[in-house]
CSV table of C-alpha atoms and ligand atoms in Angstrom, one decimal:
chain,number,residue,atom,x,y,z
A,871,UNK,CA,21.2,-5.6,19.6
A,872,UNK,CA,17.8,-3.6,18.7
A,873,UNK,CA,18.0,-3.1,15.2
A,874,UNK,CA,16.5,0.2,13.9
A,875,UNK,CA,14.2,1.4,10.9
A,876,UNK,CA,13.9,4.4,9.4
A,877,UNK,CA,10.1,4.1,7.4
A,878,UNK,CA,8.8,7.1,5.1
A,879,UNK,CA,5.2,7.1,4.9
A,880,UNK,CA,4.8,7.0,8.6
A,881,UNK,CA,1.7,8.1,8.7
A,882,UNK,CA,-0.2,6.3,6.0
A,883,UNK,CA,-2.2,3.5,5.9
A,884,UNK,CA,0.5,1.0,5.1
A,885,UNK,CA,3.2,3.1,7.3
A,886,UNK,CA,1.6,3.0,9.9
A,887,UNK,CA,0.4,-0.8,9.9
A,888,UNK,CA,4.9,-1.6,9.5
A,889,UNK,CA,5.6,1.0,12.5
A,890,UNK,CA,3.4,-1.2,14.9
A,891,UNK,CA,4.7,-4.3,13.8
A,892,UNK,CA,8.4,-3.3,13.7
A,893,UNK,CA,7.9,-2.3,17.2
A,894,UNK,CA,6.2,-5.5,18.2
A,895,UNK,CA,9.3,-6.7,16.7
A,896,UNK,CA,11.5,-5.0,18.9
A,897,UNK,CA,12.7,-1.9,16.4
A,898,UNK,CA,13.9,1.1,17.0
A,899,UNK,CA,11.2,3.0,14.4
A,900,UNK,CA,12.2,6.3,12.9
A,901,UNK,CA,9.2,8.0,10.7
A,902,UNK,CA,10.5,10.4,8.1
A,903,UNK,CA,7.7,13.2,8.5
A,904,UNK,CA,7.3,16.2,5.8
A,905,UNK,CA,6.6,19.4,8.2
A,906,UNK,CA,3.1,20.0,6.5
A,907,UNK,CA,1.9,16.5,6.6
A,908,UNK,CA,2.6,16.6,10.8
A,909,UNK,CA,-0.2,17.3,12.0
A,910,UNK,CA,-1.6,14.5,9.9
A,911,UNK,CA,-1.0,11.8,12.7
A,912,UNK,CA,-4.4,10.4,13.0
A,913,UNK,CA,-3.4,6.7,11.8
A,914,UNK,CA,0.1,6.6,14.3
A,915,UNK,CA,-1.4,8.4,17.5
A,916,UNK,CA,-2.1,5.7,19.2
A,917,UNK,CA,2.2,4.5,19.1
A,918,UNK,CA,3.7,8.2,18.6
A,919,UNK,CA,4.9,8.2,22.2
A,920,UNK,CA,7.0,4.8,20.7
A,921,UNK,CA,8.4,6.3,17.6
A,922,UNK,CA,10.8,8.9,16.6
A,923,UNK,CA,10.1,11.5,13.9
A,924,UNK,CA,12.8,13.0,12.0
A,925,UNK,CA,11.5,15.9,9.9
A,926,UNK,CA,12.5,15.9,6.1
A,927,UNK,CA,11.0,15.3,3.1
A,928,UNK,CA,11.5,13.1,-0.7
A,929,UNK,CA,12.1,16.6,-2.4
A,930,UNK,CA,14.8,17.9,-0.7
A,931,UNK,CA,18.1,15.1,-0.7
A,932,UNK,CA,20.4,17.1,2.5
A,933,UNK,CA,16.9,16.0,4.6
A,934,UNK,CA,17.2,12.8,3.9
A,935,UNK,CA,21.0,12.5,4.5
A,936,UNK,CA,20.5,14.0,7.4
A,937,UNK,CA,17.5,11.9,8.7
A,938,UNK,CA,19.5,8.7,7.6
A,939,UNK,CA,22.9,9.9,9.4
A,940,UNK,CA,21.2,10.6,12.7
A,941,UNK,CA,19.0,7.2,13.0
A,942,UNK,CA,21.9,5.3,11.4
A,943,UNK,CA,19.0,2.0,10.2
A,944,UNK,CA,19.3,-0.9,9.9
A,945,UNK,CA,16.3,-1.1,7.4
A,946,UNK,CA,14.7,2.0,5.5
A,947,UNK,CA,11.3,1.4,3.8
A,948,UNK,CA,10.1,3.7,1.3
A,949,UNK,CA,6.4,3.6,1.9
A,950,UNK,CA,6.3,8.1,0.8
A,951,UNK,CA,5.1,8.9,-2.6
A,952,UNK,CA,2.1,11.0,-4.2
A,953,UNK,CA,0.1,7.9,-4.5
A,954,UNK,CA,-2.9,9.3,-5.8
A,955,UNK,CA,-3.3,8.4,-9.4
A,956,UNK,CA,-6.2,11.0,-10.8
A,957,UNK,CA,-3.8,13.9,-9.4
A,958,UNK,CA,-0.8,12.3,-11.2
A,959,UNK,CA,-2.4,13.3,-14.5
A,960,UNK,CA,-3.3,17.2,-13.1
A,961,UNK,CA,0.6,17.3,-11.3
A,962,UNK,CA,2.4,15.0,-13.5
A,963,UNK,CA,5.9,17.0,-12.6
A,964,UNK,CA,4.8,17.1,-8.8
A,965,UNK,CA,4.5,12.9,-8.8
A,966,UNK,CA,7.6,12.4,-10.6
A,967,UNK,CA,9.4,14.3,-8.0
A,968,UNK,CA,8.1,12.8,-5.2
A,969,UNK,CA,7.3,9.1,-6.8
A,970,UNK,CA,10.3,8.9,-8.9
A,971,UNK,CA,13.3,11.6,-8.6
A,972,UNK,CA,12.3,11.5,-4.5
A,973,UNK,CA,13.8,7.4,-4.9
A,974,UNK,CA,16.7,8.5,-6.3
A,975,UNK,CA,17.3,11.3,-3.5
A,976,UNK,CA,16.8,8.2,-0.9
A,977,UNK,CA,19.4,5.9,-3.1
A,978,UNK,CA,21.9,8.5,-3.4
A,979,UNK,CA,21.5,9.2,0.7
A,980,UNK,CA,21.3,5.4,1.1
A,981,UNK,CA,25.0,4.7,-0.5
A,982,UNK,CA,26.9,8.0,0.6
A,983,UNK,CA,25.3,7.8,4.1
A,984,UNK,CA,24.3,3.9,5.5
A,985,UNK,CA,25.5,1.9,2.6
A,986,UNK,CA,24.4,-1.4,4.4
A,987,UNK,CA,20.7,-0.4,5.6
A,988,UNK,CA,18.9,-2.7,3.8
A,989,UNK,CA,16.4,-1.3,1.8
A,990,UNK,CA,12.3,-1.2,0.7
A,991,UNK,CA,10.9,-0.1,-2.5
A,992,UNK,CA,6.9,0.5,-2.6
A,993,UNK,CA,6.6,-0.9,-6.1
A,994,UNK,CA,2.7,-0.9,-7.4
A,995,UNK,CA,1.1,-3.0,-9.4
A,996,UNK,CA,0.2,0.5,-11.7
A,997,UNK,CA,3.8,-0.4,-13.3
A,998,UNK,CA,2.0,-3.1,-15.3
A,999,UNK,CA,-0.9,-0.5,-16.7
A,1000,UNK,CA,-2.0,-2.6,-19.6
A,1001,UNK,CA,-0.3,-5.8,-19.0
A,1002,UNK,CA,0.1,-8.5,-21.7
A,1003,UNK,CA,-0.5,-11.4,-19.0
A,1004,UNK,CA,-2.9,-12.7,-16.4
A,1005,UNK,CA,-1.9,-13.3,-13.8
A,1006,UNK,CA,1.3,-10.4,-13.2
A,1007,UNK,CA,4.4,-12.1,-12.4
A,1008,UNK,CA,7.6,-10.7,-11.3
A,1009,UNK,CA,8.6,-11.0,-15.1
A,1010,UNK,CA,5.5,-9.4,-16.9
A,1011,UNK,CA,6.7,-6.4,-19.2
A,1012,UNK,CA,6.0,-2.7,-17.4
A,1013,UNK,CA,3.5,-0.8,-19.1
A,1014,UNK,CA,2.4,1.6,-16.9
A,1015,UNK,CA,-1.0,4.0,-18.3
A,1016,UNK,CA,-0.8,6.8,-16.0
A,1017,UNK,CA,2.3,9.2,-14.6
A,1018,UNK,CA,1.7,7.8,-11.2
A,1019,UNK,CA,2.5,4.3,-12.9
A,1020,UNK,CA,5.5,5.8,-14.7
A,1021,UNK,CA,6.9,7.6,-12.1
A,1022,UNK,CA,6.7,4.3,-9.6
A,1023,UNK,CA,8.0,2.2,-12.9
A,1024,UNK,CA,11.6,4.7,-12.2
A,1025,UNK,CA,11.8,4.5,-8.8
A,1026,UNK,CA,11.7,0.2,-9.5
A,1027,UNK,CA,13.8,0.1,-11.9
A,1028,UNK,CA,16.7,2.5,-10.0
A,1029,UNK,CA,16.1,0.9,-7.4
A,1030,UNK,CA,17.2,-2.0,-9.1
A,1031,UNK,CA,20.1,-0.6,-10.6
A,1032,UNK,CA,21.5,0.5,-7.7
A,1033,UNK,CA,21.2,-3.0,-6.2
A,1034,UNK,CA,23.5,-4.1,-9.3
A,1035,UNK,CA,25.4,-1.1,-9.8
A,1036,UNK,CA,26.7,-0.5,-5.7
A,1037,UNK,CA,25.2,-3.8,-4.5
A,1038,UNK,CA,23.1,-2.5,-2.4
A,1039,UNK,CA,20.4,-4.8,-0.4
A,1040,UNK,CA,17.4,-3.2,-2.5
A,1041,UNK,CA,14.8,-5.1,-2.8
A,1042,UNK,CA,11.4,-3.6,-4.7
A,1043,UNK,CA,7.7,-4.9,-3.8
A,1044,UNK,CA,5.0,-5.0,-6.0
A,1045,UNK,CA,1.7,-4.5,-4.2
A,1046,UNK,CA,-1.3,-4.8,-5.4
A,1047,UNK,CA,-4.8,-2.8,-3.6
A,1048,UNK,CA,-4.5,-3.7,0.6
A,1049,UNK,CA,-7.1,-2.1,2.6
A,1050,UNK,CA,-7.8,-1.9,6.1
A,1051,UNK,CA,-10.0,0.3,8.3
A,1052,UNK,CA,-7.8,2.4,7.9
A,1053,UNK,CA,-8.8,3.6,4.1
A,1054,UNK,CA,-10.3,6.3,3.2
A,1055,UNK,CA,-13.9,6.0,2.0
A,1056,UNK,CA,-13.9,7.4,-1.5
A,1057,UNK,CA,-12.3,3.6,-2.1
A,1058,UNK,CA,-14.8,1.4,-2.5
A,1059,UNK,CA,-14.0,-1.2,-0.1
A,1060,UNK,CA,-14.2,0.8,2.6
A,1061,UNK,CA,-17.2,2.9,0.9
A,1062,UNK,CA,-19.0,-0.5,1.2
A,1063,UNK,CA,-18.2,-1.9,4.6
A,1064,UNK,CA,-18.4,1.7,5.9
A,1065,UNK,CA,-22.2,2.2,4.3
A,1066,UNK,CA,-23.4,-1.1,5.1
A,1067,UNK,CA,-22.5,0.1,9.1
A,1068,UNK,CA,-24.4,3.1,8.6
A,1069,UNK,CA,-27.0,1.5,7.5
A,1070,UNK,CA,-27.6,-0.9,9.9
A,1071,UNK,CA,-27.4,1.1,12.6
A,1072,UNK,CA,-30.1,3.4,10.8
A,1073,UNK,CA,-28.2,6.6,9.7
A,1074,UNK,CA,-28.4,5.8,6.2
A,1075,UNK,CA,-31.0,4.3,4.0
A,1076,UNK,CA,-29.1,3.7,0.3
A,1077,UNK,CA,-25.5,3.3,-1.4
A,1078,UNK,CA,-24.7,4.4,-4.7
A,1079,UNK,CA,-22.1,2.4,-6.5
A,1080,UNK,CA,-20.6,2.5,-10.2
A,1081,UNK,CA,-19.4,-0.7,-12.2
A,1082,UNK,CA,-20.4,-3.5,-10.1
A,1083,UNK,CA,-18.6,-6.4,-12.5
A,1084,UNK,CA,-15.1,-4.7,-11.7
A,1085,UNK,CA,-12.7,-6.8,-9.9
A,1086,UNK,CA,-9.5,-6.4,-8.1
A,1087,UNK,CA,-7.2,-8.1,-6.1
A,1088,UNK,CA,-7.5,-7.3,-2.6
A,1089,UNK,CA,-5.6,-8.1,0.5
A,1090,UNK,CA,-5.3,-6.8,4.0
A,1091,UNK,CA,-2.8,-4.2,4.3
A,1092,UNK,CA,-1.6,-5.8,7.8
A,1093,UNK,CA,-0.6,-9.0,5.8
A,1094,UNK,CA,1.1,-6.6,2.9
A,1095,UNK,CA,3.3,-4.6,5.8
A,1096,UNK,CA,4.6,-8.1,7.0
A,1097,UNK,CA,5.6,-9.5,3.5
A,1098,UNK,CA,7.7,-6.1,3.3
A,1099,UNK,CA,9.4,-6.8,6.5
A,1100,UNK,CA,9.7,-10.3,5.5
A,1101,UNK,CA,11.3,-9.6,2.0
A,1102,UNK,CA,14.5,-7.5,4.4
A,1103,UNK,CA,15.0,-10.6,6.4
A,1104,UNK,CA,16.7,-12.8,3.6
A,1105,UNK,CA,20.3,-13.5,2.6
A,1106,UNK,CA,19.8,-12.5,-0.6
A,1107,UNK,CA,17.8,-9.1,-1.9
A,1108,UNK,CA,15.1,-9.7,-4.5
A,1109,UNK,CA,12.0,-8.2,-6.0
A,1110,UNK,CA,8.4,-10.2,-5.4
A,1111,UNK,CA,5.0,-9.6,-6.1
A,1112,UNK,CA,2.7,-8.6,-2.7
A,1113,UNK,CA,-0.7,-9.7,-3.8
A,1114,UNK,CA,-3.6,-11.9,-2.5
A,1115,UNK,CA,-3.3,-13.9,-6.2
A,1116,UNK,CA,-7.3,-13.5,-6.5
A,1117,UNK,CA,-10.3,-11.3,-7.8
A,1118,UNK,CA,-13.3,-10.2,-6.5
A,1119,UNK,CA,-16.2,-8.1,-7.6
A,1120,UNK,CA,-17.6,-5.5,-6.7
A,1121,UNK,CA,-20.6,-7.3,-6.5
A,1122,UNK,CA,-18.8,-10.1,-4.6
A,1123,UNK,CA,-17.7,-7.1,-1.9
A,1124,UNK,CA,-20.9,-5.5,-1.8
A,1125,UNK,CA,-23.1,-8.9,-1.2
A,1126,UNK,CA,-20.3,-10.0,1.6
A,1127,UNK,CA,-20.5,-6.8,3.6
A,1128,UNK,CA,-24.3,-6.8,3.6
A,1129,UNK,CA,-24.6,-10.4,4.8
A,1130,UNK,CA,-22.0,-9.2,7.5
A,1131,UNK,CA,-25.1,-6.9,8.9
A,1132,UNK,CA,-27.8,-9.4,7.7
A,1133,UNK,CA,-29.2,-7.3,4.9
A,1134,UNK,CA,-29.7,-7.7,1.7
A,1135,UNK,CA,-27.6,-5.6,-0.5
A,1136,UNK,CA,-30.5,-5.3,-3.4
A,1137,UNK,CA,-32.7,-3.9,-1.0
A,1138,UNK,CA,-30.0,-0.5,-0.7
A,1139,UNK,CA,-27.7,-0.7,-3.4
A,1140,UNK,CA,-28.1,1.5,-6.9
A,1141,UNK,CA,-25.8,1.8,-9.6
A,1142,UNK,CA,-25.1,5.3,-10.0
A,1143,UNK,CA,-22.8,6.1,-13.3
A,1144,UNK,CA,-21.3,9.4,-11.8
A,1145,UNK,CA,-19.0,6.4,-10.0
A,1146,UNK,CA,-18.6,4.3,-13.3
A,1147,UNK,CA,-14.7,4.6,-14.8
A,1148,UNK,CA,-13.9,5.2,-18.6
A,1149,UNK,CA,-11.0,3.5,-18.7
A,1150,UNK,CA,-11.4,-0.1,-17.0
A,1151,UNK,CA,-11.0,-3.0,-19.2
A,1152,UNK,CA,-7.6,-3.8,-17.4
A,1153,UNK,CA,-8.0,-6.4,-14.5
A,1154,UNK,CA,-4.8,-6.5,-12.7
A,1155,UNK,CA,-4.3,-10.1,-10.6
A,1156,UNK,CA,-0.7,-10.8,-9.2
A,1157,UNK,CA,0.9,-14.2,-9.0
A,1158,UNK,CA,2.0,-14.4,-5.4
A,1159,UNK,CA,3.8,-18.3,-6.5
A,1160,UNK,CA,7.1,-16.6,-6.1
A,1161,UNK,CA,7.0,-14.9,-3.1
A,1162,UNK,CA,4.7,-18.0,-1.3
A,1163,UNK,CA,7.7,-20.5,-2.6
A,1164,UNK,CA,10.7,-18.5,-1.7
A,1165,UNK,CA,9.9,-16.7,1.4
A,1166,UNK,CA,6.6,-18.9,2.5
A,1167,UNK,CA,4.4,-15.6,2.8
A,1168,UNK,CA,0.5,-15.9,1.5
A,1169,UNK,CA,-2.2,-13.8,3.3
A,1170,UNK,CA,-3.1,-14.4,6.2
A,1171,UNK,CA,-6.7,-13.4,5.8
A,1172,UNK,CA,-9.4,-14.3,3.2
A,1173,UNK,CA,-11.2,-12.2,1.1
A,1174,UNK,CA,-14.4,-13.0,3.5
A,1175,UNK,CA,-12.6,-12.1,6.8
A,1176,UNK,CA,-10.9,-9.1,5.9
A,1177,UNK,CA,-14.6,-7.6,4.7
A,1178,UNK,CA,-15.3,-9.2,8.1
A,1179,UNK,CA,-12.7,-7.0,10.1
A,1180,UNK,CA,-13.9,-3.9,8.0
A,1181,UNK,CA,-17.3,-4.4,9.0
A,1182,UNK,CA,-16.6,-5.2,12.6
A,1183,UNK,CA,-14.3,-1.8,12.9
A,1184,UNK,CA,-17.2,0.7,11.1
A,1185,UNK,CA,-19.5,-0.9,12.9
A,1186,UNK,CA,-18.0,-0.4,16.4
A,1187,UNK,CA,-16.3,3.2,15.9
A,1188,UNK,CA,-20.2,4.3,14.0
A,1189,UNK,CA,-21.6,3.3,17.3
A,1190,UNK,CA,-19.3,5.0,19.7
A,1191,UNK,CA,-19.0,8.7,17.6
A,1192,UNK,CA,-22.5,8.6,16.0
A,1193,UNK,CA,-22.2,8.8,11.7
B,1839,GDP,P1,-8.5,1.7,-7.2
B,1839,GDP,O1,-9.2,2.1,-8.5
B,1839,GDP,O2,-7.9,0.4,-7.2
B,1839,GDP,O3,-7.5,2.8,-6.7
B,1839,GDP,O4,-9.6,1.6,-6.0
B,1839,GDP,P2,-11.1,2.0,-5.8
B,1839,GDP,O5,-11.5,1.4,-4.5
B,1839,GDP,O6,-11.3,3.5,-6.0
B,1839,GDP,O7,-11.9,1.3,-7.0
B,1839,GDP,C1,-12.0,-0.1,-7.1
B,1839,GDP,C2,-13.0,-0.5,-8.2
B,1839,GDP,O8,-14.3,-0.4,-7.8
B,1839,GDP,C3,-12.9,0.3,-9.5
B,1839,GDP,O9,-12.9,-0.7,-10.6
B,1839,GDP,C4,-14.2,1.1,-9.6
B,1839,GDP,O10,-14.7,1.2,-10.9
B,1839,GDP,C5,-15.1,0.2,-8.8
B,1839,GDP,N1,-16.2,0.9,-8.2
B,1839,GDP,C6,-17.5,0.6,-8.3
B,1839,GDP,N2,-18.3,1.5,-7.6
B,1839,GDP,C7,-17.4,2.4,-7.1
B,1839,GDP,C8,-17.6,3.5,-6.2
B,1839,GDP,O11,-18.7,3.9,-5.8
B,1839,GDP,N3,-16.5,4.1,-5.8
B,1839,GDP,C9,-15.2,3.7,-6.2
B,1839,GDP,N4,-14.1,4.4,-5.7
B,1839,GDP,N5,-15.0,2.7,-7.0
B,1839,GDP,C10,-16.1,2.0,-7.4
């Protein structure tokens, strides 16, 4: 029987890398899509003819009953929320209703409506803020820093809850940064691979860059989408950290995607302290032993190749539309 998944997010980065595999799959895909954010379809164009939008929206619960009672899921991933963290600190209320309250709406229409979807939480790794260990694990304390961290620490922790309380099949994962080509470029992976594109094909002669020495833990956001699917596929529900288990720097990411081109990144990079962060002593690494052990998921592709793919896709689409 063709099973069927209802995904909020749809038309973000990670939302729309799960619709595409789900239908490679074989799904039925549903997107949950908030009226103002429709014409915002760039990332799913290319499969909207495959997929079937339900309008509603996080804020408003009677939507999401609704949305939940006509696709009748098998599987609902959460993938919505206001994921930006600077605006979480100007619209603190706004990102709890969306990030956390908008989780409880979705339980709440979850057990009344399709008690036995199996569900996905979008946990971050923001929960663990200032974390007392290094590398996270699935049992590091929460101490989230900022209200976007806060707000997803609520919607884990109910979603938890309601796995205990109803026993539901909740399961929550924590991800930690997954690019892809396509990320915006104010992030700096894709500030880098996208520059050194430019540059190479001559429409741009410099890059300006702020802390070179920070690291993070990056994956592809392909390989995160397929741990998520992954996770609703066992016997049992569980929580798990999403994460490539390594650091790079800046520097690291910077040197890579220059030798992609064959330039030297010295000869264009500057370190410009308009991009430099206050606040960055915190380096977040998750432990991906867990989920590796238990469900057999690592990434798929290195640090090196995914820089590679990031290149590859700037340089080709720079080419065809000019900068
Ligand atoms: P996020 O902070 O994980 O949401 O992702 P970003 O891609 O915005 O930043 C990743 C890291 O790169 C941070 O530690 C920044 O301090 C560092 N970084 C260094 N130069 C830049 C830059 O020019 N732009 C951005 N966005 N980050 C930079």
């Amino acid at each position: 029987m063709t099973k069927k998944a209802l995904i909020t997010g749809l038309t973000g980065q990670d939302g729309s890398y799960l619709g595409e595999l789900l239908l490679t799959k074989g799904y039925q895909v549903f997107g949950l899509v908030r009226r103002s954010s429709s014409s915002n379809l760039e990332r799913i164009n290319h499969f909207s003819g495959d997929i079937q939008i339900l309008s509603g929206d996080l804020l408003d619960q009677s939507s999401l009953m609704d949305a939940i009672t006509e696709a009748q899921p098998d599987e609902i991933y959460n993938l919505a929320s206001q994921s930006y963290v600077p605006l979480s600190w100007t619209q603190p209320a706004l990102t709890a209703e969306y990030t956390a309250l908008g989780v409880s709406r979705l339980l709440e229409s979850i057990r009344r409506c399709k008690p036995d979807a199996r569900f996905y939480q979008a946990s971050s790794s923001e929960v663990f803020g200032q974390p007392d260990e290094s590398p996270q694990t699935e049992r590091t304390a929460f101490r989230p820093r900022n209200p976007y961290g806060v707000a997803k620490t609520y919607a884990h922790w109910m979603t938890v809850n309601y796995r205990q309380k109803y026993n539901l099949y909740n399961c929550c994962g924590i991800t930690y940064t997954h690019e892809s080509p396509r990320r915006g470029t104010e992030f700096v992976f894709r500030k880098i691979t996208h520059a050194a594109a430019q540059i190479k094909l001559g429409l741009a002669n410099e890059l300006k860059l702020g802390n070179l020495d920070a690291r993070r833990d990056w994956c592809y956001a392909k390989d995160a989408v397929y741990a998520m699917w992954l996770m609703l596929q066992q016997e049992q529900p569980d929580d798990y950290i999403i994460a490539s288990g390594e650091t790079h720097s800046v520097r690291e990411l910077v040197e890579c995607a220059f030798n992609c081109v064959g330039l030297n990144w010295q000869d264009y990079v500057s370190v410009d302290p308009a991009f430099y962060r206050s606040d960055e002593s915190v380096q977040l690494v998750g432990s991906i032993n867990k989920i590796k052990t238990e469900l057999g998921w690592q990434p798929q592709y290195s640090f090196e190749q995914l820089v590679e793919v990031m290149v590859d896709y700037d340089l080709k689409k720079i080419s065809k539309n000019g900068a």
